[in-house]
Short mmCIF file of C-alpha atoms and ligand atoms in Angstrom, two decimals:
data_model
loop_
_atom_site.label_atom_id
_atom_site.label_comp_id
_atom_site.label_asym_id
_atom_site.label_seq_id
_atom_site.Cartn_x
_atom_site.Cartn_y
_atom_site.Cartn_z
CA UNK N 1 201.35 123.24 136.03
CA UNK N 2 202.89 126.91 135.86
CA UNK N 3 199.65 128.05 137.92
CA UNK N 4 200.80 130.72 140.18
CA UNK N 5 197.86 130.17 142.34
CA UNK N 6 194.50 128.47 142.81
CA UNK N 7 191.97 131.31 140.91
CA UNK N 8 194.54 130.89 137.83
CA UNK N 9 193.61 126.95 137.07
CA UNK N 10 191.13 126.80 134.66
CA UNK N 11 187.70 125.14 136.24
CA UNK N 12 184.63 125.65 135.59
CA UNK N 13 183.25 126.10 139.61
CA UNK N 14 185.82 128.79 139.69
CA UNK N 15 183.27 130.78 136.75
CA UNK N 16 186.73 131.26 134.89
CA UNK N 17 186.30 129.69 131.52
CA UNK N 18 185.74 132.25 128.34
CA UNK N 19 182.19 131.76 128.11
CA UNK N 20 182.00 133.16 131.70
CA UNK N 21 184.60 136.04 130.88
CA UNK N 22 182.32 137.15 128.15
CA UNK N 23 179.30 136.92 129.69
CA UNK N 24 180.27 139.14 132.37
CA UNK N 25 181.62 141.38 130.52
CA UNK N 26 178.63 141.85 128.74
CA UNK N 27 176.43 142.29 131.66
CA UNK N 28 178.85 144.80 133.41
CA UNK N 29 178.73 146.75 129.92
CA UNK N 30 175.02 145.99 129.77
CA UNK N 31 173.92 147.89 133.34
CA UNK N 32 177.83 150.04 133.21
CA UNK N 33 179.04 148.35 135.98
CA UNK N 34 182.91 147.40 136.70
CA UNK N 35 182.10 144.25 136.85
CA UNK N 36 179.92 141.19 136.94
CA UNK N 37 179.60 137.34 138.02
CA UNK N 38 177.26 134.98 136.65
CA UNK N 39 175.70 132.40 138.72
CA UNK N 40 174.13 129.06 138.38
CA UNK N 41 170.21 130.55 139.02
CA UNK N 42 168.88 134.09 140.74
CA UNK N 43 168.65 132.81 144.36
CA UNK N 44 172.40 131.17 143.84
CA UNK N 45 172.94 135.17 143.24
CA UNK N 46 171.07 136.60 145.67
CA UNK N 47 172.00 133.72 148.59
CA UNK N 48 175.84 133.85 147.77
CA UNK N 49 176.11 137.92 147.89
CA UNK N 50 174.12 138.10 150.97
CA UNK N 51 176.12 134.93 152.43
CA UNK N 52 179.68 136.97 151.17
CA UNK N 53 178.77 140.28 152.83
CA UNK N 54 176.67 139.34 155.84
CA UNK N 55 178.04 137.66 159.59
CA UNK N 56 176.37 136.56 161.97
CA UNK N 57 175.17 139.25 164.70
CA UNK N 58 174.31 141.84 161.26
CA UNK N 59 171.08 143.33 160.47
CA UNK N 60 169.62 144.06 157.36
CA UNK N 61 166.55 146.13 156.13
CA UNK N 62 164.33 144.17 153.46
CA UNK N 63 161.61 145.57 151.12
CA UNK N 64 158.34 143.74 152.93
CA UNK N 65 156.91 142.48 149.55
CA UNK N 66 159.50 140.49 147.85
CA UNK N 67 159.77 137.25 145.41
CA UNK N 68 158.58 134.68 147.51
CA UNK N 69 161.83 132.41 146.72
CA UNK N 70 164.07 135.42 148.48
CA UNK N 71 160.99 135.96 151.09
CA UNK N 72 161.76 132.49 151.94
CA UNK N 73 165.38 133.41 152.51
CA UNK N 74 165.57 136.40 154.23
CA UNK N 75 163.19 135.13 157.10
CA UNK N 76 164.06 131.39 156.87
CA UNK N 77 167.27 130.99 156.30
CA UNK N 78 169.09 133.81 157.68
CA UNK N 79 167.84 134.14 160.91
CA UNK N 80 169.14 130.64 161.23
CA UNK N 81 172.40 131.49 160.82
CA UNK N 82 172.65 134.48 163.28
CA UNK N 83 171.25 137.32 161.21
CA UNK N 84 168.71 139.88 162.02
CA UNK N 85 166.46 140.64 159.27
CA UNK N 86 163.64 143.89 159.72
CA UNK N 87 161.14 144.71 156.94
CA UNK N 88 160.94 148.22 155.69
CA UNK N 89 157.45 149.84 153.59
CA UNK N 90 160.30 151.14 150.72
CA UNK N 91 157.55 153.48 149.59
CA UNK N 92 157.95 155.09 153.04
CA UNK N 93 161.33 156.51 153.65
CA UNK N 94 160.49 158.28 156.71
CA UNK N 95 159.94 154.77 158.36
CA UNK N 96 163.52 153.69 157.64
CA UNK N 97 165.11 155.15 160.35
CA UNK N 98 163.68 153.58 163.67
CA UNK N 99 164.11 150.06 162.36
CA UNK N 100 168.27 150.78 161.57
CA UNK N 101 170.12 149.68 164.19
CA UNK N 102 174.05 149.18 164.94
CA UNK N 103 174.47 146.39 163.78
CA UNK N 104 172.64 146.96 160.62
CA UNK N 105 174.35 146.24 157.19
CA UNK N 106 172.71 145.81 154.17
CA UNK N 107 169.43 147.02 152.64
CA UNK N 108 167.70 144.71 150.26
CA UNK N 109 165.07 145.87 147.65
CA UNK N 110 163.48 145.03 143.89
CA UNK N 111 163.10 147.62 141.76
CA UNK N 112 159.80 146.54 140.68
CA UNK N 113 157.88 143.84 143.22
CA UNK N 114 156.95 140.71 142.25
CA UNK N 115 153.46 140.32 142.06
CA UNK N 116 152.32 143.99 142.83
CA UNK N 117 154.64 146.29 141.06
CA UNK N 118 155.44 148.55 143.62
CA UNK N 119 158.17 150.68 142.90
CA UNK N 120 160.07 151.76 146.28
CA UNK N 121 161.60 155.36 146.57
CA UNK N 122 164.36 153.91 145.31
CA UNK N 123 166.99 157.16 145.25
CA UNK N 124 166.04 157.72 149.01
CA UNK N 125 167.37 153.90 149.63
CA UNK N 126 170.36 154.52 147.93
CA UNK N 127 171.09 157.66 150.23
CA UNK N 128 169.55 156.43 153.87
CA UNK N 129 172.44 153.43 152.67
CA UNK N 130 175.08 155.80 151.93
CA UNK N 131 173.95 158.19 155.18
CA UNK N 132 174.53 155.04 157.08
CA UNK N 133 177.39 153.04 155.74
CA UNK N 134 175.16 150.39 154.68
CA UNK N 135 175.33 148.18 151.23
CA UNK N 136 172.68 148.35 148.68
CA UNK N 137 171.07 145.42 146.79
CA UNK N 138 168.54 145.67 144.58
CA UNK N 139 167.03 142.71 142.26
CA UNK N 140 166.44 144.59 138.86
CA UNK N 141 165.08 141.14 137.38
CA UNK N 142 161.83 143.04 136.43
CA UNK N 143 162.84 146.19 135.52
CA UNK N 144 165.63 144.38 133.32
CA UNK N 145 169.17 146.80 132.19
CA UNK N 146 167.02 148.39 129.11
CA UNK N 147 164.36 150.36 131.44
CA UNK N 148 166.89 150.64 134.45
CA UNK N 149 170.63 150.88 135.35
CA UNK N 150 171.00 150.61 139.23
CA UNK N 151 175.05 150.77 139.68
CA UNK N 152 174.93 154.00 137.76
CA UNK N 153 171.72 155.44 140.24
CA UNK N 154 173.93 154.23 142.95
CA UNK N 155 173.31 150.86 144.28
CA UNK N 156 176.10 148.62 145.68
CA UNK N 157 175.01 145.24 144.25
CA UNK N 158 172.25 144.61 141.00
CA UNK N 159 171.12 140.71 141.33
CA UNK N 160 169.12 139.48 138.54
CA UNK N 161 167.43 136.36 138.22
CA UNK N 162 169.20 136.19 134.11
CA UNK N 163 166.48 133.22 133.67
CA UNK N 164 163.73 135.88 133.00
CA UNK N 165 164.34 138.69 130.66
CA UNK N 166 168.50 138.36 130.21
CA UNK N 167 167.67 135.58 128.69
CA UNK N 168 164.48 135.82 127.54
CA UNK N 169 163.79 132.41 126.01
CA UNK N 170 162.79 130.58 129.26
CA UNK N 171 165.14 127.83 128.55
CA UNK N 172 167.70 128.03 131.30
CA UNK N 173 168.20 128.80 134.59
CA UNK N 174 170.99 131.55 135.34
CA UNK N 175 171.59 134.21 137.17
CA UNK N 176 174.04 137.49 138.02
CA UNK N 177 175.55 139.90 140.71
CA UNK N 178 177.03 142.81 138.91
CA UNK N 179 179.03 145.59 140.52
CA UNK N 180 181.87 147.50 141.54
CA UNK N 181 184.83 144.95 141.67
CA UNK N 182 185.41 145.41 145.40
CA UNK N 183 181.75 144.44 146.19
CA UNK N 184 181.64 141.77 143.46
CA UNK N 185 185.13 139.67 144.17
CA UNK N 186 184.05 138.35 147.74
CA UNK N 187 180.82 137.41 146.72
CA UNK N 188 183.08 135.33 143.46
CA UNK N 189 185.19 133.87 146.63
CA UNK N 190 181.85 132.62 148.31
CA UNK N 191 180.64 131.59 145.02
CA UNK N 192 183.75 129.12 144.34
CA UNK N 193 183.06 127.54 147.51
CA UNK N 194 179.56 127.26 148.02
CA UNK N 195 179.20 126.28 144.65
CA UNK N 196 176.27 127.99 142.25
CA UNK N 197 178.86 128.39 139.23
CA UNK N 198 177.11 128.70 136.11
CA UNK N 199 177.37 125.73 133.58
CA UNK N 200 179.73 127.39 130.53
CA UNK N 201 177.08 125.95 127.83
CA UNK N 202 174.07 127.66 129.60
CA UNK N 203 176.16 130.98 129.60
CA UNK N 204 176.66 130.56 125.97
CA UNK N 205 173.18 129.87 125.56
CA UNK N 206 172.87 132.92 127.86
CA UNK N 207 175.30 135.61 125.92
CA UNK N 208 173.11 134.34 122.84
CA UNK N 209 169.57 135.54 124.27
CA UNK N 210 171.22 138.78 125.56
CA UNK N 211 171.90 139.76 122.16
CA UNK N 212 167.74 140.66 121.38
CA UNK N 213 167.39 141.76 124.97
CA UNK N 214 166.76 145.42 124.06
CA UNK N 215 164.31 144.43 121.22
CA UNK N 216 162.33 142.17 123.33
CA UNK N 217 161.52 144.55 126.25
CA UNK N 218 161.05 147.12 124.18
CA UNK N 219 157.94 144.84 122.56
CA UNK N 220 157.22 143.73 126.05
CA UNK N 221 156.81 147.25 127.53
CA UNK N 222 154.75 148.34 124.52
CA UNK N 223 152.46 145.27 124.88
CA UNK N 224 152.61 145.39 128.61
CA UNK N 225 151.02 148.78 128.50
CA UNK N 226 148.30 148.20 125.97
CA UNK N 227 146.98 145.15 128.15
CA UNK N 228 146.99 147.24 131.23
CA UNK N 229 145.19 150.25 129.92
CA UNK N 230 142.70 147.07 128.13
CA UNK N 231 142.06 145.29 131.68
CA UNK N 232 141.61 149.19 133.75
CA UNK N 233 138.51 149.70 131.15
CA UNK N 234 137.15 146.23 131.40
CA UNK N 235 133.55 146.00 133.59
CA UNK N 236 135.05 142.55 134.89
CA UNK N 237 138.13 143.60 136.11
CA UNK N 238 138.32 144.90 139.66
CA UNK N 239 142.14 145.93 139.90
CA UNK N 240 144.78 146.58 137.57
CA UNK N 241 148.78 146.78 139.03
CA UNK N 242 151.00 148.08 136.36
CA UNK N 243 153.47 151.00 137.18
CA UNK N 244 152.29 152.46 133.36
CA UNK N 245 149.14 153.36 134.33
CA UNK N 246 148.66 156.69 136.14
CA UNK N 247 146.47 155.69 138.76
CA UNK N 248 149.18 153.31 140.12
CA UNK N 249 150.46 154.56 143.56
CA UNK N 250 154.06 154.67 142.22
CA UNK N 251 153.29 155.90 138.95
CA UNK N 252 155.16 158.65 139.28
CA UNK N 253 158.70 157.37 140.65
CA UNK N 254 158.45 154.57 137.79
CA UNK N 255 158.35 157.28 135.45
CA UNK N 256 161.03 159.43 137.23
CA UNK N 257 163.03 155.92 137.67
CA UNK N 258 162.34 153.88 134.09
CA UNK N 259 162.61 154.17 130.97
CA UNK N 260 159.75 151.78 130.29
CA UNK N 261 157.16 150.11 132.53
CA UNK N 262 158.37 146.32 131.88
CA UNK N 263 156.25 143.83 131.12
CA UNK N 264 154.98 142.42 134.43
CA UNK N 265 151.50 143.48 135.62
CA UNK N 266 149.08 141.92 137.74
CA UNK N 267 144.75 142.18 138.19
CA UNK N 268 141.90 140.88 140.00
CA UNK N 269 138.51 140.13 138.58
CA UNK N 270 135.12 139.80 139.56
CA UNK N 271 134.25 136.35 140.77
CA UNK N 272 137.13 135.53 143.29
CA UNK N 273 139.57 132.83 143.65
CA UNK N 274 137.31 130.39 141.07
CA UNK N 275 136.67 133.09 138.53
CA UNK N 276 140.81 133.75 139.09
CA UNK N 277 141.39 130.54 138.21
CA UNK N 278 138.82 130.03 135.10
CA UNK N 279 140.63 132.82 133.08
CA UNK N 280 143.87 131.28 134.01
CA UNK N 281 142.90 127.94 132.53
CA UNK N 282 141.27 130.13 129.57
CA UNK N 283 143.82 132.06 127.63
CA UNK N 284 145.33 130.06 124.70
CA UNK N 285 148.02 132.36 123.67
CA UNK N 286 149.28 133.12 127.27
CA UNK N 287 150.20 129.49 128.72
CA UNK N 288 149.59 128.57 132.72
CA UNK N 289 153.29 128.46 134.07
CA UNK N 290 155.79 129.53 136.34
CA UNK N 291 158.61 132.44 135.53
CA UNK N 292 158.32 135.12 133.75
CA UNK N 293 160.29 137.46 131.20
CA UNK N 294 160.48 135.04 128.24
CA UNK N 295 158.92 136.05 124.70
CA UNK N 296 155.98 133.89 125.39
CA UNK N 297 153.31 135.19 127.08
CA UNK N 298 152.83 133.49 130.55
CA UNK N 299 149.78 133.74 133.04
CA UNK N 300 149.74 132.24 136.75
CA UNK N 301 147.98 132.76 140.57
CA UNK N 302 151.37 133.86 142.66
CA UNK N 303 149.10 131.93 145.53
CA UNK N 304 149.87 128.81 143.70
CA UNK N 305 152.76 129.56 142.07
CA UNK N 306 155.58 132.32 142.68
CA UNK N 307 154.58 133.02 146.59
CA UNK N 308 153.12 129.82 146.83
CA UNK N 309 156.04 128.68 149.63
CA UNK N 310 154.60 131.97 151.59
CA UNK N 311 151.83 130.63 154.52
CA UNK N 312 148.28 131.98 153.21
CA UNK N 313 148.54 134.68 156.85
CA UNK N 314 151.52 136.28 154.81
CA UNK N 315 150.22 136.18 151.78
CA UNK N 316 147.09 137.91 153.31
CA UNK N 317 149.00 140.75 154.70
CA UNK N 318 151.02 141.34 151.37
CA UNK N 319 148.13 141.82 149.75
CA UNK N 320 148.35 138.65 147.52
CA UNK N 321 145.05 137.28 147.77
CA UNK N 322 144.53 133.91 145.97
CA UNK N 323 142.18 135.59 143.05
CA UNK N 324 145.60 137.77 142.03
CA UNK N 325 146.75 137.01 138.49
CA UNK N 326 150.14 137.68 137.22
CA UNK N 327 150.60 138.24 133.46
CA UNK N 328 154.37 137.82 132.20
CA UNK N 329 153.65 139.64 128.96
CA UNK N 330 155.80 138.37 125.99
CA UNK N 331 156.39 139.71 122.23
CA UNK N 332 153.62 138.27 120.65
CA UNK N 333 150.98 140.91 118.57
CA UNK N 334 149.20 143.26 121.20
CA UNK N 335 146.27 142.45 119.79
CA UNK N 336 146.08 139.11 119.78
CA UNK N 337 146.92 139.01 123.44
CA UNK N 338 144.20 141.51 124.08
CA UNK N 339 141.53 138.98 122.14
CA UNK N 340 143.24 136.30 124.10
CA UNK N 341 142.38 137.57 127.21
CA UNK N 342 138.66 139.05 125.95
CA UNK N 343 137.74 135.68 125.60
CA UNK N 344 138.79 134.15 128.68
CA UNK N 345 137.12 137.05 130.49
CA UNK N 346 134.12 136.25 128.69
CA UNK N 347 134.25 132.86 130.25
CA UNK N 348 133.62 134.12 133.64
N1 PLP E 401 164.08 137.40 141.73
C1 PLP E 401 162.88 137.54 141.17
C2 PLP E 401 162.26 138.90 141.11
C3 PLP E 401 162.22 136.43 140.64
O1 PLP E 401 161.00 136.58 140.09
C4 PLP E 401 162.84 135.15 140.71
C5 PLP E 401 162.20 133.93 140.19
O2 PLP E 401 161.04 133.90 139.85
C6 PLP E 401 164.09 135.06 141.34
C7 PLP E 401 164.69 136.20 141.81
C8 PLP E 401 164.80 133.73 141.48
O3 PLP E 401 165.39 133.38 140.27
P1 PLP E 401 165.75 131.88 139.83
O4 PLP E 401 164.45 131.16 139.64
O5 PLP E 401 166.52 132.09 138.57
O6 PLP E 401 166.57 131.28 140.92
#
């Protein structure tokens, strides 16, 4: 009664109650953005702002290594409905250019990739998109707002899956598009229809976590560092991937980029896929699960777990070969993590 129109009644599919208000407010102050919408996981992000800017008969430019979840969806799920989708090497700008075409709309990238860290020349994505009139998205779930700001460097659209380090707990499921208000309001209009709100209680629960979010990855890029430079020096270790480390291929733009490394890394050991999986099942401190960003420590095989929905062909030409581990670093003391994973090493 007394509504003037739909968006003014108070429901919570419409992402309008207070606990949403501050929320986003918080997370367009958080990455200085205009604005920001909350949604009811990452991919509920990421599928609702690609669904509210993309028709069918558009193309769009994706980063070839991506989380396997949006992997899924970009060559899946939007071909079905009438869009084009290319992949671009984002560490290779002068590659862009023959795969834009016409109908081309969007470019899609992470600032850091999930399992192998690669950090894409990201400034040179944010001009070919301006050159060309086309939007920019970037997932900054890794990277987190405390070691990078991507509406400032001059991306369209930040997506975060908020279950990792916004929230930082690993005790919901959330996630966010923030934004100028002009690219975030349609993708709040698809939102209310498709449906992905986020529940008001987890965006209290949400708003709560955000307050130690600095702290946290501050810890987490400090211990995230210490176990990479620990696994490059260790006889059993074949491969480290951590952007820290200055033998990393994109050392140098994480550095220009970031103000910390994050706390994502991944290695191989000797041994293969069984050894892999030994020092998986070994560490005590760092527990065998899914996700990532929380303050525990968390250790998986992205074969079995994160890219697991990618065919084992894919996989293979990622890179991603099923004795990859993926260490979520958490807050926990440096050096027990490091004896942690000393002992499981010793195992193989
Ligand atoms: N983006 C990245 C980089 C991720 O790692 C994940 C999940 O692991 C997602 C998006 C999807 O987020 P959610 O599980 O909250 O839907």
């Amino acid at each position: 009664e007394g509504e003037s129109s739909y968006d003014d009644v108070r429901y919570i599919r419409l992402n309008n109650s207070p606990n949403h208000h501050a929320l986003q407010a918080k997370l367009s102050q958080l990455e200085g953005a205009e604005t920001a919408l909350v949604t009811s996981s990452g991919m509920a992000a990421i599928s609702t702002a690609l669904l509210a800017h993309l028709q069918p008969g558009d193309h769009i430019l994706v980063q070839d290594n991506l989380y396997g979840g949006t992997h899924e969806l970009m060559w899946r799920t939007l071909p079905s409905l009438g869009i084009a989708v290319d992949a671009v090497d984002v560490c290779n700008p002068g590659s862009w250019a023959e795969k834009r075409k016409p109908s081309t709309r969007l470019f899609y990238v992470e600032s850091m990739s999930n399992p192998l860290l690669r950090v894409g020349a990201l400034d040179r994505v944010v001009a070919f998109s301006r050159q060309h009139g086309l939007l920019s998205f970037i997932d900054n779930t890794f990277a987190s707002p405390i070691n990078f700001k991507p509406i400032p460097f001059g991306f369209d659209v930040s997506l975060h899956s908020a279950t990792k380090y916004l929230n930082g707990h690993s005790d919901l499921v959330a996630g966010a598009c923030i934004g100028r208000a002009e690219v975030i309001e349609p993708i709040l209009k698809k939102l209310n229809i498709l449906g992905g709100c986020l529940d008001p209680h987890a965006a209290f629960l949400l708003e709560r976590g955000i307050k130690t979010l600095a702290l946290r990855v501050e810890a987490q890029n400090r211990n995230g560092l210490a176990i990479a430079t620990y696994l490059a020096n260790h006889p059993k270790i074949e491969q480290v991937f951590y952007p820290g480390l200055s033998d990393h291929p994109d050392h140098a733009r994480a550095t220009t980029f970031f103000t910390g490394y994050g706390g994502m890394l991944s290695f191989t050991c000797q041994g293969g896929a069984k050894a892999a999986a030994q020092v998986v099942a070994s560490t005590q401190l760092a527990a065998c699960a899914p996700s990532l960003g929380g303050v525990e420590s968390l250790i998986t095989r992205p074969a079995s777990t994160s890219h697991a929905c990618l065919t084992a062909q894919e996989r293979h030409a990622l890179g991603i070969g099923d004795n990859l581990i993926r260490y979520s670093v958490g807050i926990e003391d440096g050096d027990d993590l490091i004896a942690d994973l000393d002992q499981a090493l010793a195992q193989i």
